[in-house]
């Protein structure tokens, strides 16, 4: 047997064993949560011939009985109870206790009543912390073991900070629906790949909880602020939170102070959520004071939460009001909000403020602005954070443990009506592995990266195009627990994607555009959100989910997802792997929901003696046929569009349970207005039934993305596939810039219709796959045509037309 133990082999394993002198602190919501660990500790001590010295001084029920163990553990000897009276004064109390510890350290381990009781006797949690600062190092010096506990949300930040930096092991304990959970916050001098995860107690075993939906459900049971420094501070924010808590407490007592509640609600709404006139009516309709106080429990700094965070919170409230069943269908929201004021503070502290002050509207040029922005980006990437902000970041990371997280932009202009900012600002995944110091360093770099993206050329040109360059733009951040589960070393959701309440890609007469459409992928939804040059997504018309846009079965086998994005916890990074490799990690009982077997390939594999599972590729037909997923997503999109009075687009994940069956949870990770632009009147008029071949420039009987229109084309820019494929890489970038110049030349019309036709994919980052134009190059283009031709063979697209 190991000479030092918690009495629970599984808990010893979580901590990678106990060391001589360890002081273990348990943060609990109830004394019974602490008692269960004390009883096991005492039993482990008895098995190793150690006495337990129990210091009894608090008003709660006794944890142990003299001579044996309470709670049915009678018959075991080895407990000595030492009564102490804190009311005699600090010095007497400490002196009496130190004498016993010094005398018994060689032969005994120590258990202390909950330290929170000392605050009531000494009227100061600073003195409670001072007591710990004396005893903890003393136990460490004598190489014994000691157990302590604290009540959650009970003590000041400065007291907790002292204890945190002194104790060797600190763990938070949860009791959720009758099950005990434990999450280590600090384990000094030890580390493992799962140490800081949430663990579920199962007898003597402690099993890491890897499913994000389960973790978020347990964490949501917390009643008080999740960050001690967020609320326990002076100033307007702390005072406003306390005022709200007092008003709700008064309401529970039957005191309905309606005018005060309404005034505070309006103030908090403008302080933290939004000041945009277009969103304030929606926020007033669906938010209330208790909800805003819950948001403040997860707030770092001050300022607004930004557009992305606002959209997620609003969408979830809309769905819950429409149908309470959505509460059970959605994964519990588990995010923190870094206020927009933190961004301004960082910019000013690191000497970037004046670099962000653009020349006036009538002076200077966009070139000058971009030059200053490039200098600002470099400073932001090398900057330092204020100490108190770093401490709050550390607290947040302790909450998340070793769960992967994502740092997402949430600027105040982002995800607004008409301004989506799609792909203009960065989001950074953090695998969140390694020591606490390594995890903090990676997180700080992620924040810097997102902040710096606010100064990117693409973002600034987008703002210029939409008339927002000289408007206030502050960068708030949304820090989310990544949705998914751990399969080996790989963390990913079963599926992810984006959804649109209006389908602009109705490729068949049976498809109802108003039913909505999804783009789905296996793994993280990044491959559905971003344009991937070398891969494909599954397009799902929600009223015809099994109808594929491919024209024949050969094409259906060609346009499949071949790669999947995930987080590799072993390598501590975001990565892209073969989709077949990723499918192989999913348990067989749910694999058929997300894949389909190619019969011909499976037959060949069997003939060669190979595993036919390699013939599977991502496909969601099983999910659509065996669950209510499509109906649920259609309901989601219809509900949100009705509330917004505007089409919406969303991002989501699908998270399956490990128990088999077809139960799933959806995590809604973004919602914003979806701008559907109709050029001209939108009336396509009477389309001619027959047009002479020599008058046809281009014909397609395939789908069109966007609503149909009939309009004269004022400028047609055609990129010859044959000529383009003969160019080198740098020359292809030159073509992209030339297209930008041509599209910006005046046509004599206020809103000209410009049509661009070319090979491969527009906007690709890989010139071998298409034309690498930027947003600035094509921002004035009305019609983009992608030719499914990327090489010289067959490149003469319009042989019957003398113009080509």
Short mmCIF file of N, CA, C and O in Angstrom, two decimals, residues 375-453:
data_model
loop_
_atom_site.label_atom_id
_atom_site.label_comp_id
_atom_site.label_asym_id
_atom_site.label_seq_id
_atom_site.Cartn_x
_atom_site.Cartn_y
_atom_site.Cartn_z
N UNK A 375 0.72 48.10 -37.73
CA UNK A 375 1.56 48.37 -36.56
C UNK A 375 0.81 48.05 -35.27
O UNK A 375 1.39 47.50 -34.32
N UNK A 376 -0.48 48.37 -35.23
CA UNK A 376 -1.29 48.06 -34.04
C UNK A 376 -1.39 46.56 -33.81
O UNK A 376 -1.32 46.09 -32.67
N UNK A 377 -1.57 45.80 -34.89
CA UNK A 377 -1.65 44.33 -34.77
C UNK A 377 -0.40 43.77 -34.11
O UNK A 377 -0.47 42.91 -33.23
N UNK A 378 0.77 44.25 -34.53
CA UNK A 378 2.02 43.74 -33.96
C UNK A 378 2.11 44.04 -32.48
O UNK A 378 2.54 43.20 -31.69
N UNK A 379 1.72 45.23 -32.08
CA UNK A 379 1.76 45.57 -30.65
C UNK A 379 0.77 44.74 -29.85
O UNK A 379 1.06 44.31 -28.73
N UNK A 380 -0.40 44.54 -30.41
CA UNK A 380 -1.42 43.74 -29.70
C UNK A 380 -0.91 42.31 -29.48
O UNK A 380 -1.08 41.72 -28.41
N UNK A 381 -0.26 41.75 -30.48
CA UNK A 381 0.23 40.37 -30.38
C UNK A 381 1.35 40.23 -29.36
O UNK A 381 1.60 39.12 -28.85
N UNK A 382 2.04 41.32 -29.04
CA UNK A 382 3.15 41.27 -28.09
C UNK A 382 2.79 41.88 -26.74
O UNK A 382 3.64 41.95 -25.85
N UNK A 383 1.55 42.30 -26.55
CA UNK A 383 1.17 43.05 -25.36
C UNK A 383 1.05 42.23 -24.09
O UNK A 383 1.10 40.99 -24.11
N UNK A 384 0.86 42.94 -22.97
CA UNK A 384 0.70 42.32 -21.66
C UNK A 384 -0.64 42.73 -21.06
O UNK A 384 -1.14 43.82 -21.31
N UNK A 385 -1.20 41.84 -20.23
CA UNK A 385 -2.47 42.09 -19.57
C UNK A 385 -2.24 42.59 -18.14
O UNK A 385 -1.25 42.24 -17.50
N UNK A 386 -3.19 43.37 -17.64
CA UNK A 386 -3.12 43.81 -16.25
C UNK A 386 -3.27 42.62 -15.31
O UNK A 386 -3.97 41.65 -15.62
N UNK A 387 -2.63 42.72 -14.14
CA UNK A 387 -2.58 41.58 -13.22
C UNK A 387 -3.93 41.08 -12.79
O UNK A 387 -4.17 39.87 -12.74
N UNK A 388 -4.88 41.98 -12.46
CA UNK A 388 -6.17 41.52 -11.96
C UNK A 388 -6.97 40.80 -13.04
O UNK A 388 -7.76 39.88 -12.76
N UNK A 389 -6.76 41.18 -14.32
CA UNK A 389 -7.44 40.48 -15.41
C UNK A 389 -6.87 39.07 -15.56
O UNK A 389 -7.61 38.10 -15.77
N UNK A 390 -5.56 38.94 -15.45
CA UNK A 390 -4.94 37.62 -15.55
C UNK A 390 -5.46 36.70 -14.44
O UNK A 390 -5.72 35.51 -14.66
N UNK A 391 -5.65 37.24 -13.23
CA UNK A 391 -6.18 36.43 -12.13
C UNK A 391 -7.58 35.93 -12.47
O UNK A 391 -7.92 34.76 -12.22
N UNK A 392 -8.40 36.79 -13.06
CA UNK A 392 -9.75 36.34 -13.43
C UNK A 392 -9.69 35.30 -14.54
O UNK A 392 -10.48 34.34 -14.55
N UNK A 393 -8.77 35.46 -15.48
CA UNK A 393 -8.59 34.43 -16.50
C UNK A 393 -8.20 33.10 -15.85
O UNK A 393 -8.69 32.03 -16.25
N UNK A 394 -7.32 33.14 -14.87
CA UNK A 394 -6.90 31.92 -14.17
C UNK A 394 -8.10 31.25 -13.50
O UNK A 394 -8.25 30.03 -13.57
N UNK A 395 -8.94 32.04 -12.84
CA UNK A 395 -10.13 31.48 -12.20
C UNK A 395 -11.03 30.79 -13.21
O UNK A 395 -11.57 29.71 -12.95
N UNK A 396 -11.21 31.43 -14.34
CA UNK A 396 -12.06 30.85 -15.39
C UNK A 396 -11.47 29.53 -15.88
O UNK A 396 -12.20 28.54 -16.07
N UNK A 397 -10.15 29.48 -16.09
CA UNK A 397 -9.53 28.25 -16.56
C UNK A 397 -9.62 27.15 -15.51
O UNK A 397 -9.75 25.96 -15.85
N UNK A 398 -9.58 27.50 -14.24
CA UNK A 398 -9.78 26.51 -13.18
C UNK A 398 -11.19 25.92 -13.27
O UNK A 398 -11.39 24.72 -13.07
N UNK A 399 -12.16 26.77 -13.59
CA UNK A 399 -13.53 26.30 -13.75
C UNK A 399 -13.62 25.29 -14.89
O UNK A 399 -14.25 24.23 -14.77
N UNK A 400 -13.02 25.61 -16.04
CA UNK A 400 -13.09 24.72 -17.19
C UNK A 400 -12.23 23.46 -17.01
O UNK A 400 -12.43 22.47 -17.72
N UNK A 401 -11.27 23.49 -16.09
CA UNK A 401 -10.39 22.34 -15.93
C UNK A 401 -9.61 22.09 -17.20
O UNK A 401 -9.06 23.00 -17.80
N UNK A 402 -9.59 20.83 -17.64
CA UNK A 402 -8.86 20.49 -18.87
C UNK A 402 -9.79 20.27 -20.05
O UNK A 402 -9.40 19.67 -21.05
N UNK A 403 -11.01 20.78 -19.95
CA UNK A 403 -11.92 20.71 -21.10
C UNK A 403 -11.44 21.65 -22.19
O UNK A 403 -11.05 22.78 -21.91
N UNK A 404 -11.47 21.23 -23.45
CA UNK A 404 -11.13 22.15 -24.54
C UNK A 404 -12.07 23.35 -24.56
O UNK A 404 -13.26 23.21 -24.27
N UNK A 405 -11.53 24.51 -24.89
CA UNK A 405 -12.33 25.73 -24.96
C UNK A 405 -12.04 26.44 -26.28
O UNK A 405 -11.07 26.14 -26.97
N UNK A 406 -12.89 27.38 -26.63
CA UNK A 406 -12.68 28.20 -27.82
C UNK A 406 -12.87 29.65 -27.43
O UNK A 406 -13.82 30.01 -26.73
N UNK A 407 -11.94 30.50 -27.86
CA UNK A 407 -12.00 31.94 -27.63
C UNK A 407 -12.55 32.56 -28.92
O UNK A 407 -11.91 32.50 -29.97
N UNK A 408 -13.74 33.16 -28.83
CA UNK A 408 -14.44 33.65 -30.02
C UNK A 408 -14.62 35.16 -29.97
O UNK A 408 -14.89 35.73 -28.91
N UNK A 409 -14.48 35.78 -31.12
CA UNK A 409 -14.77 37.21 -31.20
C UNK A 409 -16.25 37.46 -30.95
O UNK A 409 -17.10 36.63 -31.30
N UNK A 410 -16.55 38.60 -30.33
CA UNK A 410 -17.95 39.00 -30.11
C UNK A 410 -17.98 40.52 -30.06
O UNK A 410 -18.33 41.12 -29.04
N UNK A 411 -17.60 41.15 -31.18
CA UNK A 411 -17.52 42.61 -31.20
C UNK A 411 -18.92 43.21 -31.14
O UNK A 411 -19.92 42.54 -31.41
N UNK A 412 -18.98 44.50 -30.80
CA UNK A 412 -20.30 45.11 -30.61
C UNK A 412 -21.02 45.33 -31.94
O UNK A 412 -22.24 45.49 -31.96
N UNK A 413 -20.29 45.36 -33.06
CA UNK A 413 -20.94 45.48 -34.37
C UNK A 413 -21.27 44.12 -34.98
O UNK A 413 -22.07 44.04 -35.91
N UNK A 414 -20.69 43.08 -34.47
CA UNK A 414 -20.79 41.74 -35.05
C UNK A 414 -22.19 41.16 -34.90
O UNK A 414 -22.88 41.41 -33.90
N UNK A 415 -22.60 40.36 -35.90
CA UNK A 415 -23.86 39.62 -35.89
C UNK A 415 -25.07 40.54 -35.69
O UNK A 415 -26.04 40.18 -35.01
N UNK A 416 -25.01 41.73 -36.30
CA UNK A 416 -26.13 42.65 -36.24
C UNK A 416 -26.94 42.56 -37.53
O UNK A 416 -26.55 41.88 -38.48
N UNK A 417 -28.07 43.26 -37.57
CA UNK A 417 -28.87 43.29 -38.79
C UNK A 417 -28.05 43.92 -39.92
O UNK A 417 -27.63 45.07 -39.84
N UNK A 418 -27.76 43.13 -40.96
CA UNK A 418 -27.03 43.64 -42.10
C UNK A 418 -25.52 43.56 -42.00
O UNK A 418 -24.83 43.81 -42.97
N UNK A 419 -25.00 43.23 -40.81
CA UNK A 419 -23.54 43.19 -40.62
C UNK A 419 -23.15 41.91 -39.90
O UNK A 419 -23.02 41.89 -38.68
N UNK A 420 -22.94 40.84 -40.65
CA UNK A 420 -22.63 39.55 -40.02
C UNK A 420 -21.16 39.44 -39.62
O UNK A 420 -20.83 38.74 -38.69
N UNK A 421 -20.26 40.10 -40.36
CA UNK A 421 -18.82 39.99 -40.14
C UNK A 421 -18.35 38.53 -40.27
O UNK A 421 -17.41 38.11 -39.60
N UNK A 422 -19.00 37.75 -41.13
CA UNK A 422 -18.67 36.34 -41.26
C UNK A 422 -17.20 36.14 -41.63
O UNK A 422 -16.75 36.62 -42.68
N UNK A 423 -16.45 35.46 -40.79
CA UNK A 423 -15.07 35.13 -41.08
C UNK A 423 -14.10 36.29 -41.01
O UNK A 423 -12.92 36.14 -41.35
N UNK A 424 -14.56 37.45 -40.58
CA UNK A 424 -13.68 38.62 -40.56
C UNK A 424 -12.82 38.67 -39.30
O UNK A 424 -11.71 39.21 -39.31
N UNK A 425 -13.32 38.15 -38.20
CA UNK A 425 -12.56 38.12 -36.95
C UNK A 425 -12.21 36.68 -36.61
O UNK A 425 -12.92 35.74 -36.99
N UNK A 426 -11.15 36.51 -35.85
CA UNK A 426 -10.65 35.18 -35.54
C UNK A 426 -11.42 34.52 -34.40
O UNK A 426 -12.00 35.19 -33.53
N UNK A 427 -11.40 33.20 -34.40
CA UNK A 427 -11.76 32.38 -33.24
C UNK A 427 -10.63 31.37 -33.07
O UNK A 427 -10.11 30.85 -34.07
N UNK A 428 -10.24 31.10 -31.84
CA UNK A 428 -9.08 30.25 -31.58
C UNK A 428 -9.46 29.12 -30.63
O UNK A 428 -9.95 29.38 -29.51
N UNK A 429 -9.24 27.88 -31.06
CA UNK A 429 -9.44 26.72 -30.19
C UNK A 429 -8.23 26.56 -29.27
O UNK A 429 -7.08 26.69 -29.70
N UNK A 430 -8.49 26.25 -28.01
CA UNK A 430 -7.44 25.91 -27.05
C UNK A 430 -7.68 24.47 -26.58
O UNK A 430 -8.72 24.19 -25.98
N UNK A 431 -6.75 23.59 -26.88
CA UNK A 431 -6.89 22.20 -26.41
C UNK A 431 -6.89 22.17 -24.89
O UNK A 431 -7.46 21.26 -24.27
N UNK A 432 -6.25 23.15 -24.25
CA UNK A 432 -6.33 23.35 -22.80
C UNK A 432 -5.70 22.20 -22.02
O UNK A 432 -6.22 21.79 -20.98
N UNK A 433 -4.57 21.70 -22.51
CA UNK A 433 -3.86 20.63 -21.82
C UNK A 433 -2.54 21.16 -21.27
O UNK A 433 -2.08 22.23 -21.64
N UNK A 434 -1.92 20.39 -20.39
CA UNK A 434 -0.65 20.80 -19.80
C UNK A 434 -0.85 21.34 -18.41
O UNK A 434 -1.93 21.25 -17.80
N UNK A 435 0.19 21.95 -17.86
CA UNK A 435 0.13 22.51 -16.51
C UNK A 435 -0.74 23.76 -16.51
O UNK A 435 -0.99 24.35 -17.57
N UNK A 436 -1.21 24.20 -15.34
CA UNK A 436 -2.00 25.45 -15.29
C UNK A 436 -1.26 26.62 -15.93
O UNK A 436 -1.88 27.46 -16.60
N UNK A 437 0.04 26.69 -15.74
CA UNK A 437 0.81 27.79 -16.32
C UNK A 437 0.82 27.71 -17.85
O UNK A 437 0.69 28.73 -18.54
N UNK A 438 0.96 26.51 -18.39
CA UNK A 438 0.97 26.33 -19.84
C UNK A 438 -0.41 26.64 -20.43
O UNK A 438 -0.52 27.24 -21.51
N UNK A 439 -1.45 26.23 -19.74
CA UNK A 439 -2.80 26.49 -20.23
C UNK A 439 -3.10 27.98 -20.22
O UNK A 439 -3.74 28.50 -21.15
N UNK A 440 -2.64 28.69 -19.18
CA UNK A 440 -2.85 30.13 -19.13
C UNK A 440 -2.10 30.83 -20.26
O UNK A 440 -2.65 31.72 -20.92
N UNK A 441 -0.86 30.44 -20.51
CA UNK A 441 -0.08 31.06 -21.57
C UNK A 441 -0.76 30.88 -22.93
O UNK A 441 -0.82 31.81 -23.75
N UNK A 442 -1.27 29.68 -23.20
CA UNK A 442 -1.95 29.41 -24.47
C UNK A 442 -3.22 30.25 -24.58
O UNK A 442 -3.56 30.76 -25.66
N UNK A 443 -3.93 30.40 -23.47
CA UNK A 443 -5.16 31.19 -23.49
C UNK A 443 -4.86 32.66 -23.76
O UNK A 443 -5.55 33.32 -24.55
N UNK A 444 -3.84 33.21 -23.11
CA UNK A 444 -3.48 34.61 -23.33
C UNK A 444 -3.10 34.85 -24.79
O UNK A 444 -3.47 35.88 -25.38
N UNK A 445 -2.40 33.91 -25.40
CA UNK A 445 -2.05 34.04 -26.81
C UNK A 445 -3.31 34.02 -27.69
O UNK A 445 -3.40 34.74 -28.69
N UNK A 446 -4.28 33.19 -27.31
CA UNK A 446 -5.53 33.13 -28.07
C UNK A 446 -6.27 34.46 -27.99
O UNK A 446 -6.81 34.95 -29.00
N UNK A 447 -6.31 35.06 -26.82
CA UNK A 447 -6.98 36.36 -26.66
C UNK A 447 -6.27 37.41 -27.51
O UNK A 447 -6.91 38.21 -28.21
N UNK A 448 -4.95 37.42 -27.46
CA UNK A 448 -4.19 38.38 -28.27
C UNK A 448 -4.51 38.21 -29.76
O UNK A 448 -4.65 39.19 -30.51
N UNK A 449 -4.60 36.96 -30.21
CA UNK A 449 -4.87 36.69 -31.63
C UNK A 449 -6.23 37.26 -32.05
O UNK A 449 -6.36 37.87 -33.11
N UNK A 450 -7.24 37.06 -31.22
CA UNK A 450 -8.57 37.57 -31.56
C UNK A 450 -8.58 39.09 -31.51
O UNK A 450 -9.15 39.75 -32.39
N UNK A 451 -7.95 39.66 -30.49
CA UNK A 451 -7.87 41.13 -30.43
C UNK A 451 -7.18 41.69 -31.68
O UNK A 451 -7.62 42.68 -32.26
N UNK A 452 -6.08 41.05 -32.08
CA UNK A 452 -5.33 41.54 -33.25
C UNK A 452 -6.15 41.45 -34.53
O UNK A 452 -6.00 42.27 -35.44
N UNK A 453 -7.05 40.47 -34.61
CA UNK A 453 -7.85 40.32 -35.82
C UNK A 453 -8.80 41.49 -36.04
O UNK A 453 -9.28 41.70 -37.16
#
